[in-house]
């Protein structure tokens, strides 16, 4: 069996349990060698903390890419999350060109928005550029808010299957045929994930817990990518990632003052066990 190596490109929020501090341990737990390319360094994430520092690392990307190319470094998959600035989209595309192995996957989590709003520091120009990256991906993992910013559709909290199907169609029209849409809820107390691979659909519904945590999108995407790269199908990976994320949120509900992220560490064993099955 070829040993899999992933490159993940997203920010380091030094404190806050999101992006690289979540992706690296989760991908490692999935049994995959993980290389990282930090897109930015922040003192904390931007959801709930104020006065955070932010350093965009876009300028380092071309020389890192060129060094890897010279060393003939190749990745089985590239997984991107929160990027620091719009110039990074072209850098990511050129890193893919230089380092993605034949048959390797580009998986894009367009981490830029939630609950109907863009994250601080992002604007519509960023959303448009993210659309260009999504167009080039093999899999994209938006939540409904991100799907709306990518397609121009109206954000709704209540909807029917026809609204979700229209969103999927518009996302696929961007250019990526495989869409993993998270946070699709058709009834009170439940939510789920819809996996669209071309015309094929699979929906996995699970309990919606009353507490919600920051960073669960990153936990979900990391567990999905790790499972997929370990050979699970997309619907299997979507289920493993959903069950794991629910466990993280459930664990966090019992902690005091843990508003900034989800305690994903104590339940990593469940993810490892699920991937072994
Ligand atoms: O979890 C997504 C995320 C990643 N990185 C930074 C963020 C957020 C969400 O707000 O602020 C810096």
Coordinates of C-alpha atoms and ligand atoms in Angstrom, one line a residue:
X1 CA 0.0 0.0 0.0
X2 CA 1.4 3.4 -1.0
X3 CA 1.9 5.6 2.1
X4 CA -0.4 8.7 1.6
X5 CA 0.8 12.2 2.2
X6 CA -1.5 15.1 2.2
X7 CA -0.8 18.8 2.0
X8 CA -3.2 21.1 3.9
X9 CA -3.2 24.8 3.3
X10 CA -5.0 26.9 5.9
X11 CA -4.2 29.4 8.6
X12 CA -2.6 28.9 12.0
X13 CA -4.9 30.5 14.6
X14 CA -2.5 30.1 17.5
X15 CA -5.3 29.7 20.0
X16 CA -8.9 28.7 19.2
X17 CA -9.1 25.1 18.0
X18 CA -9.6 25.6 14.3
X19 CA -7.8 25.3 11.0
X20 CA -4.3 23.9 11.2
X21 CA -4.3 23.1 14.9
X22 CA -7.3 20.9 14.2
X23 CA -6.4 19.6 10.7
X24 CA -3.0 18.4 11.6
X25 CA -3.9 16.2 14.6
X26 CA -7.0 14.9 12.9
X27 CA -5.3 13.9 9.6
X28 CA -2.5 12.3 11.6
X29 CA -5.1 10.3 13.6
X30 CA -6.5 9.2 10.3
X31 CA -3.1 7.6 9.6
X32 CA -2.0 10.0 6.9
X33 CA 1.3 11.9 6.7
X34 CA 0.4 15.6 6.8
X35 CA 2.4 18.4 5.4
X36 CA 1.3 21.9 6.1
X37 CA 1.4 25.3 4.4
X38 CA 0.2 28.1 6.7
X39 CA -1.8 30.7 4.8
X40 CA -1.7 33.2 7.6
X41 CA -0.8 33.4 11.3
X42 CA -3.4 34.9 13.7
X43 CA -3.2 35.2 17.5
X44 CA -6.7 33.6 17.7
X45 CA -9.4 32.9 15.2
X46 CA -11.8 35.8 14.3
X47 CA -15.1 34.4 15.6
X48 CA -15.7 35.9 19.0
X49 CA -12.2 37.2 19.9
X50 CA -11.5 40.8 19.3
X51 CA -8.2 42.5 18.6
X52 CA -6.6 39.5 17.0
X53 CA -3.3 39.8 15.1
X54 CA -3.2 38.7 11.4
X55 CA -0.2 38.1 9.2
X56 CA -0.8 37.1 5.6
X57 CA 1.8 34.5 4.5
X58 CA 1.0 34.7 0.7
X59 CA 4.4 36.2 -0.1
X60 CA 6.1 33.0 1.1
X61 CA 4.1 30.7 -1.1
X62 CA 5.9 31.0 -4.4
X63 CA 9.3 30.2 -2.9
X64 CA 8.0 27.3 -0.9
X65 CA 6.3 26.0 -4.1
X66 CA 9.5 26.4 -6.0
X67 CA 11.6 24.6 -3.4
X68 CA 9.1 21.6 -3.3
X69 CA 9.2 21.4 -7.0
X70 CA 13.0 21.3 -7.1
X71 CA 12.9 18.6 -4.4
X72 CA 10.3 16.7 -6.4
X73 CA 7.9 16.6 -3.5
X74 CA 4.5 15.1 -4.4
X75 CA 1.3 14.9 -2.5
X76 CA -1.6 12.3 -2.8
X77 CA -4.1 15.1 -2.0
X78 CA -4.2 18.8 -1.3
X79 CA -6.8 20.1 1.1
X80 CA -7.4 23.8 1.5
X81 CA -9.3 25.8 4.1
X82 CA -9.2 29.4 5.3
X83 CA -6.8 31.4 3.1
X84 CA -5.3 34.7 4.0
X85 CA -5.9 36.7 0.9
X86 CA -7.2 36.5 -2.7
X87 CA -3.7 36.2 -4.2
X88 CA -3.4 32.8 -2.6
X89 CA -6.0 31.3 -5.0
X90 CA -3.5 31.4 -7.9
X91 CA -0.7 30.2 -5.6
X92 CA -2.7 27.2 -4.6
X93 CA -3.5 26.4 -8.2
X94 CA 0.2 26.6 -9.1
X95 CA 1.1 24.5 -6.0
X96 CA -1.3 21.9 -7.3
X97 CA 0.3 22.0 -10.7
X98 CA 3.7 21.6 -9.2
X99 CA 3.1 19.0 -6.5
X100 CA -0.1 17.0 -6.8
X101 CA 0.6 13.4 -7.8
X102 CA -1.1 11.9 -10.9
X103 CA -4.7 10.9 -9.8
X104 CA -4.4 13.0 -6.6
X105 CA -7.3 15.0 -5.3
X106 CA -7.8 18.7 -4.7
X107 CA -10.3 19.1 -1.9
X108 CA -11.5 22.7 -1.1
X109 CA -13.3 23.7 2.1
X110 CA -14.3 27.3 1.1
X111 CA -14.0 28.3 4.8
X112 CA -15.2 31.9 4.6
X113 CA -18.7 32.2 6.1
X114 CA -21.4 30.8 8.4
X115 CA -24.9 31.6 9.7
X116 CA -25.6 33.8 6.7
X117 CA -22.5 36.0 7.0
X118 CA -19.0 36.2 5.7
X119 CA -16.2 36.0 8.4
X120 CA -14.5 39.3 9.3
X121 CA -11.8 40.3 6.8
X122 CA -13.6 38.7 3.8
X123 CA -15.7 40.4 1.1
X124 CA -17.5 39.5 -2.1
X125 CA -14.2 39.7 -4.1
X126 CA -12.8 37.0 -1.8
X127 CA -16.0 34.9 -2.3
X128 CA -15.6 35.2 -6.1
X129 CA -12.0 34.2 -6.0
X130 CA -12.9 31.2 -3.8
X131 CA -15.4 30.3 -6.5
X132 CA -12.5 30.0 -8.9
X133 CA -10.7 27.7 -6.6
X134 CA -13.9 25.6 -6.1
X135 CA -14.2 25.3 -9.8
X136 CA -10.8 23.6 -10.0
X137 CA -11.5 21.2 -7.1
X138 CA -12.3 17.5 -7.1
X139 CA -14.5 17.9 -4.0
X140 CA -15.8 21.0 -2.3
X141 CA -17.2 21.1 1.3
X142 CA -19.3 24.3 1.7
X143 CA -21.9 24.9 4.4
X144 CA -25.2 26.4 3.2
X145 CA -24.0 30.0 3.8
X146 CA -20.8 29.4 1.8
X147 CA -22.8 27.8 -0.9
X148 CA -25.0 30.9 -1.1
X149 CA -22.0 33.2 -1.4
X150 CA -20.5 31.0 -4.1
X151 CA -23.6 30.8 -6.2
X152 CA -25.4 34.1 -5.5
X153 CA -28.5 32.3 -4.1
X154 CA -30.5 33.7 -1.3
X155 CA -29.5 32.4 2.2
X156 CA -32.5 30.7 3.9
X157 CA -32.8 29.0 7.3
X158 CA -36.0 27.1 6.3
X159 CA -36.1 25.3 3.0
X160 CA -37.2 22.3 1.1
X161 CA -35.3 19.7 -0.9
X162 CA -35.8 21.8 -4.1
X163 CA -33.8 24.7 -2.6
X164 CA -30.9 22.3 -1.7
X165 CA -31.1 20.7 -5.1
X166 CA -30.9 24.2 -6.8
X167 CA -27.9 25.1 -4.6
X168 CA -26.1 21.8 -5.6
X169 CA -26.9 22.4 -9.3
X170 CA -25.4 25.9 -9.1
X171 CA -22.4 24.7 -7.2
X172 CA -21.7 22.0 -9.7
X173 CA -22.1 24.5 -12.5
X174 CA -19.1 26.3 -11.1
X175 CA -17.1 23.3 -12.3
X176 CA -16.8 20.9 -9.4
X177 CA -19.1 17.9 -9.8
X178 CA -18.6 16.5 -6.2
X179 CA -20.2 18.6 -3.5
X180 CA -20.4 17.7 0.2
X181 CA -22.9 20.2 1.6
X182 CA -23.0 20.4 5.3
X183 CA -25.7 21.6 7.7
X184 CA -28.6 20.4 5.6
X185 CA -31.5 20.2 8.0
X186 CA -35.0 19.2 7.0
X187 CA -36.6 18.8 10.4
X188 CA -36.3 20.2 13.9
X189 CA -33.6 18.5 16.0
X190 CA -31.8 16.9 13.1
X191 CA -29.2 18.1 10.6
X192 CA -27.1 16.3 8.0
X193 CA -24.8 16.2 5.1
X194 CA -25.7 15.8 1.4
X195 CA -23.1 14.2 -0.8
X196 CA -23.6 14.9 -4.5
X197 CA -21.3 13.1 -6.9
X198 CA -22.5 14.1 -10.4
X199 CA -26.1 13.0 -10.5
X200 CA -25.7 10.6 -7.5
X201 CA -27.0 11.8 -4.1
X202 CA -26.6 10.5 -0.6
X203 CA -27.9 12.1 2.6
X204 CA -26.8 11.3 6.1
X205 CA -28.9 12.7 8.8
X206 CA -27.9 13.0 12.5
X207 CA -29.0 14.6 15.7
X208 CA -28.6 18.4 15.9
X209 CA -27.2 19.2 19.4
X210 CA -28.4 22.4 21.1
X211 CA -24.9 23.6 21.7
X212 CA -22.9 24.8 18.7
X213 CA -19.2 25.4 18.6
X214 CA -16.8 27.3 16.5
X215 CA -14.4 25.3 14.3
X216 CA -16.7 22.3 13.7
X217 CA -16.5 22.9 10.0
X218 CA -12.7 22.4 10.2
X219 CA -13.1 19.2 12.3
X220 CA -15.7 17.9 9.8
X221 CA -13.6 18.7 6.7
X222 CA -10.4 17.3 8.2
X223 CA -12.1 14.0 9.2
X224 CA -13.8 13.8 5.8
X225 CA -10.5 14.3 3.9
X226 CA -8.6 11.9 6.2
X227 CA -11.2 9.2 5.7
X228 CA -11.5 9.7 1.9
X229 CA -7.7 9.5 1.5
X230 CA -7.7 6.3 3.5
X231 CA -9.9 4.8 0.9
X232 CA -13.5 5.3 2.2
X233 CA -16.1 6.4 -0.4
X234 CA -17.3 10.0 -0.1
X235 CA -20.7 8.9 1.5
X236 CA -18.8 6.7 4.0
X237 CA -16.3 9.5 4.7
X238 CA -19.2 12.0 5.2
X239 CA -20.8 9.7 7.8
X240 CA -17.6 9.1 9.7
X241 CA -16.9 12.8 9.8
X242 CA -20.4 13.7 10.9
X243 CA -20.4 11.1 13.7
X244 CA -17.0 12.3 14.9
X245 CA -18.1 16.0 14.8
X246 CA -21.2 15.2 16.8
X247 CA -19.1 13.5 19.4
X248 CA -16.8 16.5 19.7
X249 CA -19.8 18.8 20.1
X250 CA -21.4 16.5 22.7
X251 CA -18.1 16.3 24.7
X252 CA -17.7 20.1 24.6
X253 CA -21.2 20.7 26.0
X254 CA -20.0 19.4 29.3
X255 CA -17.1 21.8 29.6
X256 CA -17.3 25.2 31.2
X257 CA -16.1 28.3 29.3
X258 CA -15.3 26.3 26.2
X259 CA -17.0 28.7 23.7
X260 CA -14.2 29.2 21.3
X261 CA -13.9 25.7 19.7
X262 CA -14.8 22.1 20.1
X263 CA -12.8 19.7 22.3
X264 CA -12.0 17.2 19.5
X265 CA -9.0 15.6 21.3
X266 CA -10.7 13.3 23.9
X267 CA -12.8 11.6 21.2
X268 CA -10.1 11.1 18.5
X269 CA -10.1 7.4 19.4
X270 CA -13.7 7.1 18.0
X271 CA -12.4 8.5 14.7
X272 CA -9.5 6.1 14.6
X273 CA -11.8 3.2 15.3
X274 CA -14.3 4.3 12.6
X275 CA -11.6 4.5 9.9
X276 CA -10.3 1.0 10.8
X277 CA -13.8 -0.5 10.2
Ligands
LIG1 O1 -13.1 27.7 11.5 C1 -12.9 28.6 10.4 C2 -11.9 29.6 10.7 C3 -10.6 29.4 10.4 N1 -9.6 30.3 10.6 C4 -10.0 31.5 11.1 C5 -11.3 31.8 11.5 C6 -12.3 30.8 11.3 C7 -13.7 31.1 11.6 O2 -14.0 32.1 12.1 O3 -11.6 33.0 12.0 C8 -8.9 32.5 11.3

